[in-house]
CSV table of C-alpha atoms in Angstrom, one decimal:
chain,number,residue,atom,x,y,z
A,24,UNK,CA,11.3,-18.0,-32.0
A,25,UNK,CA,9.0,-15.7,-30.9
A,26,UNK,CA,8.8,-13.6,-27.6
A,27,UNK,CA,6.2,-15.3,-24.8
A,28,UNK,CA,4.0,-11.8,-23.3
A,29,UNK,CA,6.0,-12.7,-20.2
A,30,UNK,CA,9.2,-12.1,-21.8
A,31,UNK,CA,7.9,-8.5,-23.2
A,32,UNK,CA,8.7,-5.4,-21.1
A,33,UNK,CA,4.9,-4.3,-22.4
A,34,UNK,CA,3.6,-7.4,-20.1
A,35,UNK,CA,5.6,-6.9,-16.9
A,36,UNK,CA,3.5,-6.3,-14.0
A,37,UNK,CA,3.3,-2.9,-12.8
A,38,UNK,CA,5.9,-3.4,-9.5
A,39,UNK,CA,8.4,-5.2,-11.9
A,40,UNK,CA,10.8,-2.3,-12.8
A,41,UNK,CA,9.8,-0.8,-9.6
A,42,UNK,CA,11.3,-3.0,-7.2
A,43,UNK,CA,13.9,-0.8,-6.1
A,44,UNK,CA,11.8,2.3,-5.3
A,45,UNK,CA,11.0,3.2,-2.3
A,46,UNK,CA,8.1,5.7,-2.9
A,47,UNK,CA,5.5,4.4,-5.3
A,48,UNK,CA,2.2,5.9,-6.9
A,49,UNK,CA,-1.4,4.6,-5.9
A,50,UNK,CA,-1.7,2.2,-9.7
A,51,UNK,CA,1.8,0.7,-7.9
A,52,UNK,CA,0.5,0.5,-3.9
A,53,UNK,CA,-2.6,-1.3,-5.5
A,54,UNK,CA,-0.7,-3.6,-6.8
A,55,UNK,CA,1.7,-4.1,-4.1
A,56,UNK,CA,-1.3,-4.9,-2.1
A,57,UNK,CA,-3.9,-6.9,-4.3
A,58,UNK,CA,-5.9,-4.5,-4.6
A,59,UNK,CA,-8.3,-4.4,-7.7
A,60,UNK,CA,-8.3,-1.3,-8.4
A,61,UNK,CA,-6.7,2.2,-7.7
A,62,UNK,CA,-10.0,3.6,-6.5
A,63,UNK,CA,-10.6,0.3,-4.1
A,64,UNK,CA,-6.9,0.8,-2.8
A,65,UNK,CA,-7.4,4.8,-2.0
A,66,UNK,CA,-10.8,3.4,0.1
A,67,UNK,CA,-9.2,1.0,1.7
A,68,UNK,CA,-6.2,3.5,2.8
A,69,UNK,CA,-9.3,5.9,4.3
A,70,UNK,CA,-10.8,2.5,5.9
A,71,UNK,CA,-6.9,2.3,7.7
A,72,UNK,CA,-6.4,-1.1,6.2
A,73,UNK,CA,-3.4,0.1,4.0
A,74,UNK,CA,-0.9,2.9,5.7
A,75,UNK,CA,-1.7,6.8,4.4
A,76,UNK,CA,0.5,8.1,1.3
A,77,UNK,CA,4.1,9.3,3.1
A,78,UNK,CA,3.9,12.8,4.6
A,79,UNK,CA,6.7,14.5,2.3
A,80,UNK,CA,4.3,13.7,-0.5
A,81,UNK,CA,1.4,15.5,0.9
A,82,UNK,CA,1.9,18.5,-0.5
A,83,UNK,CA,2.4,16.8,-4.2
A,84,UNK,CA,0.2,16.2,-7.2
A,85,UNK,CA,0.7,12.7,-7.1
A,86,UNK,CA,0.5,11.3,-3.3
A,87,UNK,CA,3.4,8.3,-2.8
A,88,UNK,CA,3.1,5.3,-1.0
A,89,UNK,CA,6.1,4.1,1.0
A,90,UNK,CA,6.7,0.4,0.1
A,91,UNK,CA,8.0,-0.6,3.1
A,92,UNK,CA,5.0,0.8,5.2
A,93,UNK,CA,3.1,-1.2,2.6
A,94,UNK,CA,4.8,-4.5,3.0
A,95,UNK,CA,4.5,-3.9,6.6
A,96,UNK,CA,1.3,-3.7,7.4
A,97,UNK,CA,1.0,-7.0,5.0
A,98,UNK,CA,3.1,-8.5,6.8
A,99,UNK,CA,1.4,-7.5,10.5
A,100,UNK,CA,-2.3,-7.1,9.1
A,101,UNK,CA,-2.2,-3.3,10.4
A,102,UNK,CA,-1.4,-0.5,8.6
A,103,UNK,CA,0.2,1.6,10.9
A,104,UNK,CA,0.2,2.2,14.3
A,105,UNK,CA,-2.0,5.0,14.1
A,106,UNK,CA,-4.5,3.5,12.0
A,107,UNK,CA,-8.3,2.9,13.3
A,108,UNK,CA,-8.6,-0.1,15.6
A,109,UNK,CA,-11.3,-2.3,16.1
A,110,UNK,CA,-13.1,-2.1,18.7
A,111,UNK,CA,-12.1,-5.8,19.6
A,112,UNK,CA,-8.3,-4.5,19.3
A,113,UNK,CA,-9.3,-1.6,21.6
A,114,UNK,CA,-10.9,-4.0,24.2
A,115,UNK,CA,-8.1,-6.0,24.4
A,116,UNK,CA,-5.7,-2.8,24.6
A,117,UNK,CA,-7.6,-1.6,27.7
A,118,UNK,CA,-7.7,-4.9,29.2
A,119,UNK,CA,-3.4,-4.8,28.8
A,120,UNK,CA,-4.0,-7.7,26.3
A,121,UNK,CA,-3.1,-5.8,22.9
């Protein structure tokens, strides 16, 4: 009987032996996220739709990507508290709305 791709550790998706990391690469946060592709994920992190890379990677190579901060601002639509608002968001803040 032979192997199904799915069944291959060559076919699993990028996050698959990842699941218990906490820090993960940009090619991993992109996929966490939907994202196409790396580069559109790194845009979209400057655009504060997706949280910044942690800070004790800042000074690294490779920038990591908390996964929890990741799945949180799926889950909430935000990516962080300090990320850009709308100025809808910041209307409604002002008002005591938001």
């Amino acid at each position: 009987m032979k192997a199904s791709p799915s069944d291959s550790p060559e076919y699993a998706s990028p996050t698959a032996a990842n699941d218990n990391v906490r820090i993960v690469t940009a090619d991993i946060a992109a996929s966490i996220v939907g994202a196409t592709s790396v580069v559109m994920f790194k845009r979209e992190v400057k655009q504060g739709i997706w949280p910044p890379p942690h800070p004790k990677t800042l000074q690294r190579k490779r920038k990591g990507w908390d996964r929890v901060a990741l799945e949180r601002a799926i889950d909430d639509g935000s990516a962080s508290e300090d990320s850009p608002k709308t100025e809808q968001e910041e209307l409604l803040k002002g008002l005591g709305i938001g």
